[in-house]
Coordinates of C-alpha atoms in Angstrom, one line a residue:
X50 CA -0.1 -0.1 0.1
X51 CA 1.3 3.3 -1.1
X52 CA 0.8 6.8 0.6
X53 CA -2.0 8.1 -1.8
X54 CA -4.1 5.1 -1.1
X55 CA -4.3 5.6 2.5
X56 CA -7.7 7.3 3.8
X57 CA -7.2 11.0 4.2
X58 CA -7.9 10.5 7.7
X59 CA -5.1 8.1 8.3
X60 CA -2.6 10.4 6.3
X61 CA -3.5 13.3 8.6
X62 CA -3.3 11.1 11.6
X63 CA 0.4 10.1 10.6
X64 CA 1.5 13.9 9.5
X65 CA 0.2 15.0 13.2
X66 CA 2.0 12.3 14.9
X67 CA 5.3 12.8 12.9
X68 CA 5.0 16.6 13.9
X69 CA 4.6 15.9 17.3
X70 CA 7.6 13.7 17.8
X71 CA 9.8 16.2 15.9
X72 CA 8.5 18.8 18.3
X73 CA 9.0 16.7 21.4
X74 CA 12.8 16.0 20.5
X75 CA 13.4 19.5 19.0
X76 CA 14.2 18.1 15.1
X77 CA 13.9 20.0 12.2
X78 CA 11.3 19.3 10.1
X79 CA 12.2 21.0 7.0
X80 CA 13.6 18.1 5.4
X81 CA 10.5 16.0 5.8
X82 CA 8.7 18.8 3.6
X83 CA 10.3 17.4 0.6
X84 CA 8.7 14.1 1.0
X85 CA 5.8 14.9 -1.5
X86 CA 3.6 17.8 -2.3
X87 CA 1.3 16.8 0.6
X88 CA 3.9 16.7 3.1
X89 CA 5.5 20.0 1.9
X90 CA 1.8 21.8 2.1
X91 CA 1.7 20.3 5.5
X92 CA 4.8 21.3 7.1
X93 CA 4.9 24.7 5.3
X94 CA 1.8 25.5 7.1
X95 CA 3.7 24.8 10.3
X96 CA 6.8 26.7 9.1
X97 CA 5.1 29.9 7.7
X98 CA 1.9 30.2 9.8
X99 CA 3.7 32.0 12.4
X100 CA 6.8 33.9 12.0
X101 CA 9.1 35.5 14.4
X102 CA 11.7 37.9 12.7
X103 CA 14.6 40.2 13.5
X104 CA 15.1 43.3 11.5
X105 CA 18.0 41.5 10.0
X106 CA 15.7 38.5 8.9
X107 CA 13.6 40.8 6.6
X108 CA 15.3 40.5 3.4
X109 CA 15.5 36.8 3.5
X110 CA 11.7 36.8 4.7
X111 CA 10.9 38.9 1.4
X112 CA 12.8 36.3 -0.7
X113 CA 11.7 33.0 1.0
X114 CA 7.8 34.0 1.6
X115 CA 6.3 34.1 -2.2
X116 CA 3.3 33.3 -3.8
X117 CA 1.2 30.6 -2.1
X118 CA 3.2 30.8 1.0
X119 CA 2.0 34.3 1.5
X120 CA -1.3 32.8 1.9
X121 CA -0.3 30.6 4.8
X122 CA 1.3 33.5 6.8
X123 CA -1.3 34.4 9.9
X124 CA 1.1 36.2 12.4
X125 CA 4.3 38.2 11.9
X126 CA 6.2 39.1 15.0
X127 CA 9.0 41.6 14.2
X128 CA 11.2 42.0 17.3
X129 CA 13.3 45.3 16.8
X130 CA 16.7 44.7 18.4
X131 CA 18.4 48.2 19.5
X132 CA 22.0 48.1 19.9
X133 CA 23.6 47.1 23.4
X134 CA 24.4 50.0 26.1
X135 CA 27.9 49.9 26.8
X136 CA 28.7 53.1 28.7
X137 CA 29.3 52.8 32.3
X138 CA 28.7 56.4 33.1
X139 CA 25.4 56.8 35.4
X140 CA 24.5 60.0 33.8
X141 CA 24.5 58.4 30.4
X142 CA 22.4 55.5 31.5
X143 CA 19.7 57.8 32.8
X144 CA 19.9 59.9 29.6
X145 CA 19.5 56.5 27.8
X146 CA 16.5 55.4 29.4
X147 CA 14.6 58.8 29.5
X148 CA 15.5 60.6 26.3
X149 CA 16.8 57.6 24.1
X150 CA 19.6 57.6 21.4
X151 CA 18.9 59.0 18.0
X152 CA 20.7 55.7 16.9
X153 CA 17.7 53.6 18.6
X154 CA 15.3 55.9 16.7
X155 CA 17.0 55.4 13.5
X156 CA 17.0 51.5 14.0
X157 CA 13.4 51.3 15.1
X158 CA 11.9 53.5 12.1
X159 CA 14.2 51.8 9.5
X160 CA 13.0 48.3 10.6
X161 CA 9.5 49.4 10.7
X162 CA 9.6 51.0 7.2
X163 CA 11.2 48.1 5.8
X164 CA 8.8 45.6 7.4
X165 CA 5.7 47.7 5.8
X166 CA 7.5 48.1 2.6
X167 CA 7.9 44.3 2.0
X168 CA 4.1 43.9 3.3
X169 CA 3.0 46.5 0.8
X170 CA 3.9 44.3 -2.1
X171 CA 1.6 41.4 -1.0
X172 CA -1.8 41.4 -2.5
X173 CA -4.8 42.0 -0.4
X174 CA -6.5 39.2 0.9
X175 CA -9.5 38.6 3.4
X176 CA -7.4 36.6 5.9
X177 CA -4.2 38.6 6.1
X178 CA -1.6 38.6 9.0
X179 CA -1.4 40.1 12.3
X180 CA 1.5 42.2 12.7
X181 CA 3.2 42.2 16.0
X182 CA 5.9 44.6 17.3
X183 CA 8.3 44.7 19.8
X184 CA 11.6 46.4 20.9
X185 CA 14.4 44.8 22.9
X186 CA 18.1 45.3 23.6
X187 CA 20.8 42.8 24.6
X188 CA 21.5 45.5 27.4
X189 CA 18.2 44.6 29.1
X190 CA 19.3 41.2 30.5
X191 CA 22.7 42.5 31.6
X192 CA 21.5 45.4 33.8
X193 CA 18.0 44.3 34.8
X194 CA 17.8 40.7 36.5
X195 CA 14.3 39.4 36.3
X196 CA 12.6 36.6 37.6
X197 CA 10.6 36.5 34.4
X198 CA 13.2 36.2 31.7
X199 CA 10.6 36.1 29.0
X200 CA 10.1 39.8 29.5
X201 CA 13.4 40.9 28.1
X202 CA 14.8 39.4 25.1
X203 CA 13.6 36.0 24.5
X204 CA 11.7 35.1 21.4
X205 CA 9.1 33.8 23.7
X206 CA 6.0 32.2 21.9
X207 CA 4.5 28.9 23.1
X208 CA 2.0 28.4 20.3
X209 CA 3.5 27.7 16.8
X210 CA 0.2 27.5 14.8
X211 CA -2.4 29.6 16.8
X212 CA -3.1 31.6 19.7
X213 CA -4.1 28.9 22.0
X214 CA -1.8 28.4 25.0
X215 CA -2.3 26.6 28.4
X216 CA -0.4 27.4 31.6
X217 CA 1.2 24.0 31.1
X218 CA 2.8 24.8 27.9
X219 CA 3.7 28.2 29.0
X220 CA 5.6 27.0 31.9
X221 CA 7.3 24.3 29.7
X222 CA 8.4 26.5 27.4
X223 CA 10.3 28.8 29.7
X224 CA 14.0 27.6 29.5
X225 CA 16.0 26.3 32.6
X226 CA 18.5 29.4 32.1
X227 CA 15.5 31.8 32.7
X228 CA 14.3 30.0 35.7
X229 CA 17.4 30.7 37.7
X230 CA 16.3 34.1 37.6
X231 CA 13.3 33.1 39.8
X232 CA 16.3 32.8 42.7
X233 CA 17.1 36.4 41.9
X234 CA 15.6 39.6 43.4
X235 CA 13.2 40.8 40.9
X236 CA 14.3 44.2 39.7
X237 CA 10.6 45.4 40.2
X238 CA 10.8 45.0 43.9
X239 CA 14.7 45.1 44.2
X240 CA 15.9 47.2 47.3
X241 CA 19.1 45.4 48.3
X242 CA 21.9 47.3 46.6
X243 CA 24.1 44.3 46.5
X244 CA 22.1 42.9 43.6
X245 CA 22.3 46.2 41.6
X246 CA 24.9 47.0 38.9
X247 CA 26.9 49.9 40.2
X248 CA 25.5 52.2 37.5
X249 CA 21.9 51.5 38.8
X250 CA 23.2 52.3 42.3
X251 CA 24.5 55.7 41.1
X252 CA 21.2 56.4 39.4
X253 CA 19.3 55.9 42.8
X254 CA 21.7 58.1 44.4
X255 CA 20.8 60.8 42.0
X256 CA 17.1 60.5 42.9
X257 CA 16.1 58.2 40.1
X258 CA 13.4 55.5 41.1
X259 CA 14.8 52.3 40.7
X260 CA 11.6 50.6 40.5
X261 CA 10.6 52.7 37.7
X262 CA 13.9 52.0 35.9
X263 CA 13.0 48.4 36.4
X264 CA 9.9 48.5 34.3
X265 CA 10.8 51.4 32.0
X266 CA 14.4 50.4 30.7
X267 CA 13.6 51.0 27.0
X268 CA 11.4 53.8 26.0
X269 CA 10.9 54.5 22.3
X270 CA 9.1 57.7 21.9
X271 CA 9.8 59.3 18.4
X272 CA 10.4 58.5 15.0
X273 CA 13.6 59.2 12.8
X274 CA 11.9 62.2 10.8
X275 CA 14.9 62.2 8.4
X276 CA 14.1 58.6 7.6
X277 CA 10.4 58.7 7.8
X278 CA 9.9 61.1 5.0
X279 CA 6.3 61.3 4.1
X280 CA 5.4 58.3 6.1
X281 CA 5.4 54.4 6.0
X282 CA 4.4 52.3 2.6
X283 CA 0.6 51.1 3.0
X284 CA 0.0 47.7 3.6
X285 CA -3.6 46.5 3.2
X286 CA -2.7 42.9 3.7
X287 CA -2.2 43.4 7.5
X288 CA -5.5 42.9 9.4
X289 CA -4.2 43.2 13.1
X290 CA -1.5 45.3 15.1
X291 CA -0.4 43.7 18.3
X292 CA 1.9 45.0 21.1
X293 CA 1.9 42.8 24.0
X294 CA 2.9 43.3 27.5
X295 CA 5.8 41.0 27.4
X296 CA 7.9 44.1 26.5
X297 CA 8.1 47.3 28.4
X298 CA 8.4 49.4 25.6
X299 CA 5.8 51.5 24.3
X300 CA 5.2 53.7 21.1
X301 CA 4.2 57.5 21.3
X302 CA 1.0 58.6 19.7
X303 CA 2.8 59.9 16.7
X304 CA 4.4 56.4 16.0
X305 CA 1.2 54.7 16.6
X306 CA -0.8 57.1 14.3
X307 CA 1.9 56.8 11.4
X308 CA 1.8 52.9 11.8
X309 CA -2.2 52.8 12.0
X310 CA -2.4 55.0 9.0
X311 CA -0.3 52.6 7.0
X312 CA -2.8 49.7 7.4
X313 CA -5.8 50.7 5.4
X314 CA -7.5 47.3 5.9
X315 CA -6.6 46.7 9.5
X316 CA -9.3 45.0 11.6
X317 CA -8.3 44.8 15.1
X318 CA -5.9 46.6 17.4
X319 CA -4.6 45.1 20.6
X320 CA -2.4 47.4 22.8
X321 CA -1.0 46.2 26.3
X322 CA 1.1 49.2 27.6
X323 CA 2.7 49.4 30.7
X324 CA 1.6 52.3 33.1
X325 CA 4.1 54.9 32.9
X326 CA 5.7 54.9 36.3
X327 CA 7.8 58.2 35.8
X328 CA 7.4 61.9 35.4
X329 CA 9.3 61.4 32.1
X330 CA 6.7 59.5 30.2
X331 CA 3.4 60.8 29.3
X332 CA 0.1 59.2 30.2
X333 CA -0.2 56.2 27.8
X334 CA -4.1 56.8 27.8
X335 CA -3.8 60.2 26.0
X336 CA -1.0 58.6 23.4
X337 CA -3.7 56.0 22.1
X338 CA -6.4 58.6 22.2
X339 CA -4.2 60.8 20.3
X340 CA -3.7 58.1 17.6
X341 CA -7.2 56.9 17.4
X342 CA -8.2 60.7 16.9
X343 CA -5.6 61.6 14.5
X344 CA -5.5 58.5 12.5
X345 CA -7.9 57.8 9.5
X346 CA -9.8 54.8 11.2
X347 CA -10.7 52.6 8.2
X348 CA -14.2 51.0 7.8
X349 CA -12.5 47.7 8.3
X350 CA -11.5 48.5 11.8
X351 CA -14.0 46.6 14.3
X352 CA -12.0 45.6 17.4
X353 CA -10.2 47.5 19.9
X354 CA -8.7 46.0 23.2
X355 CA -6.3 48.2 25.6
X356 CA -5.1 46.3 28.7
X357 CA -2.8 49.0 30.8
X358 CA -0.7 46.5 32.5
X359 CA 0.4 47.8 35.8
X360 CA 2.6 46.8 38.8
X361 CA 0.5 47.7 41.9
X362 CA 3.6 46.7 43.9
X363 CA 5.0 50.1 43.0
X364 CA 1.7 52.2 43.3
X365 CA -1.9 52.0 42.1
X366 CA -2.7 52.7 38.3
X367 CA -3.1 56.2 37.1
X368 CA -6.6 57.7 37.8
X369 CA -8.3 58.4 34.7
X370 CA -10.0 61.7 33.8
X371 CA -13.4 62.2 32.4
X372 CA -12.1 63.7 29.3
X373 CA -10.3 60.6 28.5
X374 CA -13.0 58.2 29.4
X375 CA -15.2 60.4 27.2
X376 CA -12.5 60.7 24.2
X377 CA -12.7 57.1 24.1
X378 CA -16.4 56.6 24.2
X379 CA -16.3 58.9 21.0
X380 CA -13.7 57.2 19.2
X381 CA -15.3 53.7 19.9
X382 CA -19.0 54.6 18.4
X383 CA -18.4 52.6 15.3
X384 CA -16.6 49.7 16.5
X385 CA -18.0 46.1 17.3
X386 CA -15.8 44.8 19.8
X387 CA -14.1 47.1 22.7
X388 CA -12.2 46.1 25.8
X389 CA -10.4 49.0 27.7
X390 CA -8.9 47.7 31.1
X391 CA -7.2 50.0 33.8
X392 CA -6.7 52.8 31.1
X393 CA -10.2 54.6 32.2
X394 CA -12.8 54.0 34.5
X395 CA -16.3 53.0 33.1
X396 CA -17.9 55.5 34.9
X397 CA -16.1 58.0 32.8
X398 CA -16.8 56.0 29.6
X399 CA -20.7 56.3 30.4
X400 CA -20.3 59.9 32.0
X401 CA -22.8 61.3 29.2
X402 CA -25.5 59.3 30.7
X403 CA -25.3 60.8 33.9
X404 CA -27.9 63.7 35.0
X405 CA -26.7 66.8 33.4
X406 CA -27.4 70.2 35.1
X407 CA -28.8 72.6 32.3
X408 CA -26.6 75.3 33.2
X409 CA -23.5 73.2 32.6
X410 CA -21.8 74.5 29.5
X411 CA -21.3 72.1 26.6
X412 CA -18.1 70.7 25.7
X413 CA -17.6 72.1 22.3
X414 CA -14.1 70.6 22.1
X415 CA -15.4 67.2 21.3
X416 CA -16.4 66.4 17.8
X417 CA -19.3 64.3 18.5
X418 CA -20.7 67.0 20.7
X419 CA -20.2 69.5 18.1
X420 CA -21.6 67.5 15.5
X421 CA -24.7 66.8 17.6
X422 CA -25.3 70.4 18.8
X423 CA -25.0 71.5 15.1
X424 CA -27.7 69.2 14.2
X425 CA -30.0 70.8 16.6
X426 CA -29.7 74.3 14.7
X427 CA -32.1 75.2 11.6
X428 CA -30.7 74.7 8.4
X429 CA -30.5 78.4 7.9
X430 CA -28.5 79.0 11.2
X431 CA -26.3 76.0 10.3
X432 CA -25.5 77.2 7.0
X433 CA -24.7 80.9 8.5
X434 CA -22.5 79.4 10.8
X435 CA -20.5 77.4 8.6
X436 CA -19.8 80.5 6.2
X437 CA -17.9 81.9 8.9
X438 CA -15.1 79.4 7.7
X439 CA -13.5 78.7 11.4
X440 CA -12.0 76.0 12.7
X441 CA -14.4 73.7 14.1
X442 CA -11.9 72.8 17.0
X443 CA -11.5 76.4 17.8
X444 CA -12.9 78.2 21.0
X445 CA -14.3 80.9 18.8
X446 CA -16.3 78.3 16.7
X447 CA -17.6 76.7 20.2
X448 CA -18.8 80.2 21.3
X449 CA -20.5 81.3 18.0
X450 CA -22.2 77.7 18.0
X451 CA -23.5 78.2 21.6
X452 CA -24.7 81.5 20.8
X453 CA -26.7 80.3 17.7
X454 CA -28.3 77.6 19.9
X455 CA -29.3 80.3 22.5
X456 CA -30.7 82.4 19.8
X457 CA -32.7 79.7 18.2
X458 CA -34.0 77.9 21.3
X459 CA -34.0 80.7 23.9
X460 CA -34.8 79.1 27.2
X461 CA -36.0 75.8 25.9
X462 CA -33.8 73.2 27.2
X463 CA -31.8 71.2 24.5
X464 CA -31.9 67.5 25.4
X465 CA -28.7 66.1 26.6
X466 CA -26.2 64.7 24.2
X467 CA -26.2 60.8 24.2
X468 CA -23.6 58.8 22.1
X469 CA -24.5 55.8 20.6
X470 CA -22.9 52.7 19.6
X471 CA -24.8 51.2 16.7
X472 CA -22.5 48.3 15.8
X473 CA -21.2 47.3 19.3
X474 CA -21.6 43.7 19.9
X475 CA -18.9 43.3 23.3
X476 CA -17.8 45.7 25.7
X477 CA -15.6 45.1 28.6
X478 CA -14.3 47.9 30.8
X479 CA -13.1 48.0 34.3
X480 CA -14.1 50.2 37.3
X481 CA -12.7 51.1 40.7
X482 CA -16.4 51.7 41.9
X483 CA -16.9 47.7 42.0
X484 CA -15.5 47.5 45.3
X485 CA -16.3 46.2 48.7
X486 CA -18.2 48.5 50.7
X487 CA -18.7 51.1 47.6
X488 CA -21.7 52.9 47.9
X489 CA -21.8 54.0 44.3
X490 CA -22.2 50.6 42.7
X491 CA -25.9 51.1 41.9
X492 CA -25.4 54.5 40.3
X493 CA -22.7 53.0 37.9
X494 CA -25.0 50.3 36.9
X495 CA -27.8 52.6 36.3
X496 CA -25.9 54.7 33.9
X497 CA -24.3 51.6 32.3
X498 CA -27.9 50.3 31.8
X499 CA -28.8 53.8 30.1
X500 CA -25.7 53.4 27.9
X501 CA -26.7 49.8 27.0
X502 CA -30.1 51.2 25.6
X503 CA -27.8 52.9 22.7
X504 CA -26.1 49.8 22.0
X505 CA -28.9 47.8 19.7
X506 CA -26.4 45.1 18.7
X507 CA -25.1 44.5 22.2
X508 CA -24.6 40.7 23.0
X509 CA -22.5 41.1 26.2
X510 CA -21.0 43.7 28.5
X511 CA -18.8 43.2 31.3
X512 CA -17.5 45.5 34.0
X513 CA -14.9 44.2 36.4
X514 CA -12.3 45.2 38.9
X515 CA -9.4 43.0 40.6
X516 CA -7.2 43.7 43.5
X517 CA -5.5 41.3 45.9
X518 CA -8.1 39.4 47.7
X519 CA -11.0 41.1 46.0
X520 CA -12.8 40.8 42.9
X521 CA -16.1 41.7 41.2
X522 CA -17.8 41.1 37.9
X523 CA -21.0 42.4 36.2
X524 CA -21.9 40.8 33.2
X525 CA -24.9 41.4 31.1
X526 CA -25.5 38.6 28.5
X527 CA -28.0 39.0 25.8
X528 CA -28.4 35.4 25.3
X529 CA -27.5 34.3 28.6
X530 CA -30.2 32.1 29.9
X531 CA -32.4 29.8 27.9
X532 CA -31.7 32.1 25.1
X533 CA -32.7 35.0 27.0
X534 CA -31.2 38.1 28.8
X535 CA -29.2 37.3 32.0
X536 CA -27.2 39.3 34.6
X537 CA -24.4 37.6 36.5
X538 CA -23.0 39.0 39.6
X539 CA -19.5 37.4 40.8
X540 CA -18.0 39.1 43.8
X541 CA -15.7 38.0 46.8
X542 CA -17.9 39.7 49.1
X543 CA -21.3 39.1 47.8
X544 CA -23.7 41.8 46.6
X545 CA -27.1 42.3 45.2
X546 CA -28.7 44.8 42.7
X547 CA -31.2 47.4 44.0
X548 CA -34.6 47.3 42.6
X549 CA -34.0 50.4 40.5
X550 CA -30.8 48.9 38.6
X551 CA -33.0 45.7 38.1
X552 CA -35.7 48.0 36.6
X553 CA -33.5 49.6 34.3
X554 CA -31.8 46.6 32.9
X555 CA -35.2 44.9 32.4
X556 CA -36.0 47.9 30.2
X557 CA -32.5 47.0 28.4
X558 CA -33.6 43.3 28.1
X559 CA -36.9 44.1 26.8
X560 CA -35.5 46.4 24.2
X561 CA -32.8 43.9 23.0
X562 CA -35.1 40.4 23.3
X563 CA -38.5 41.5 24.6
X564 CA -38.0 39.6 27.8
X565 CA -36.8 40.3 31.4
X566 CA -33.6 39.5 32.6
X567 CA -32.6 36.7 34.7
X568 CA -30.3 37.2 37.6
X569 CA -27.6 35.0 38.7
X570 CA -25.4 35.6 41.9
X571 CA -21.8 33.8 42.4
X572 CA -19.1 34.2 44.7
X573 CA -15.5 33.8 44.2
X574 CA -13.0 33.1 46.9
X575 CA -11.2 36.3 48.1
X576 CA -8.0 34.3 49.1
X577 CA -7.5 32.8 45.6
X578 CA -7.5 36.3 43.9
X579 CA -3.6 36.7 43.7
X580 CA -3.6 38.6 40.0
X581 CA -5.5 40.1 37.6
X582 CA -5.7 36.7 35.7
X583 CA -7.8 35.2 38.6
X584 CA -10.5 37.3 37.9
X585 CA -10.2 37.7 34.1
X586 CA -10.5 33.7 34.0
X587 CA -14.1 34.5 35.1
X588 CA -14.8 36.9 32.1
X589 CA -16.9 35.8 29.3
X590 CA -14.8 38.4 27.2
X591 CA -11.3 37.2 28.6
X592 CA -10.0 36.6 25.1
X593 CA -10.9 40.1 24.1
X594 CA -9.7 41.7 27.4
X595 CA -5.9 40.5 26.9
X596 CA -3.9 38.1 24.7
X597 CA -3.8 34.5 25.9
X598 CA -0.2 34.5 26.5
X599 CA -0.4 37.7 28.6
X600 CA -2.9 36.1 30.6
X601 CA -0.5 33.1 31.2
X602 CA 2.2 35.5 32.0
X603 CA 0.3 37.1 34.6
X604 CA -0.8 33.6 36.0
X605 CA 2.8 32.8 36.1
X606 CA 3.9 36.0 37.8
X607 CA 1.5 35.6 40.5
X608 CA 2.9 32.1 41.2
X609 CA 6.4 33.5 41.9
X610 CA 7.7 33.2 45.4
X611 CA 9.2 36.5 45.2
X612 CA 6.0 38.3 44.4
X613 CA 3.2 36.0 45.5
X614 CA 0.6 38.0 47.2
X615 CA 1.8 41.6 46.0
X616 CA 0.7 41.2 42.4
X617 CA -2.3 43.2 43.3
X618 CA -2.5 45.7 46.1

């Protein structure tokens, strides 16, 4: 019996068994692709489905990945390596961390530009690859010992062909040489100077926050304008952009905007920035809003996930502002799936649905509010206002707009502005209000219900919070119980909804499914909540909230002997 005569299911079983053996013993599988065209197709899907590249690999990548192989590629991780730091002068070390070297700007800009140039030649297709970006330096491990070696400069990816990853796979993949760092004091919590390089000891004596240096050891904030020219080449084949928490580096709003605008068919954006722990670094939230506001968001863009990673062992994450929450509410109005964790409070995201004092001035700096107010004018007044040819973002335009409204409506109250999300299906937000003993939980859930009334396609909304020993989830699911709407409350202390909150959500359920909600109350054990991952595991939208690998990282970090019990404070 020859190979072609075997049933397809038998041939597939044999190929999977061969692949498993090769993976188990770390044998190269490239030679097996020469057996036949079927074997070649099978192994090429494994070889080219997920690619990890350094910038030096891009020319070879461009040569090898051609024709039908391009259809196989689903994920490209571009790991940009900047030159190692070699100067032992502490002042230069501080400058390196805070202001960066022009050399790094040039390296990073050139790498991104070259990668997008290559991808710009790929034909557009419905299932293009996700582009993942990260920046690292060999200098990282030299100066910053870490109990999690994968954080710094290792090609750490446990999944070869898909996004799935179990804790067992994650732990098994961490190399032994990285495991030894578990015995070394973690740079996050490092206080004993015996573990510090001389340069860091000097930096601390100069007033620098060593904990901050441990997190923010590489910061790229700008582009090399000389190399950038008119921008990056357009790469419509790319369907997603990913920047995971594994690396502490993040991009400025200017950089994100330039990259984002070069992806005219992008569908998803997943960002996991670390909380900026130093006065030298801007608020990452405003960087992201800057990107979303400035970039020309394509109609294909449907999914936004932002998880602001933070180390509460240093301090609590930054308190969001109302303006930041409202800006993200405006910029997500046309999306289908949205998750924003720890960057803003859901209270601010829903702020437009709180009772408004008629005497409060309108915030005409928001484009959505301006557009809505203009729509309240008669066609004649609207035309007269536009003839003034003022910049709509200027304070003068806002002043004249309010004057026209006052002249037309007089003392008549103009209805409050209410944003809407006509396409939104999934929404996950965090809120510090979901806390044991909080008296504002009912108020938050009331405005969340009013907001849900403006989400006709909503399937699932989850508002959650987590810190050491405490966790809470409010979940509204459109098809949660026997195909009908359901509210699930999961907390470490136990709480119930007030009659008014239940009534509001019944209105939502009747609008969505013409049925009242079923309410289920569950408990989680507070002593088992050692990381955000503990609570995220209970979320229905956990895959939207953070990357699967990031979730494994958080579980692993929480199990580290050095930080167990201090992951969340």
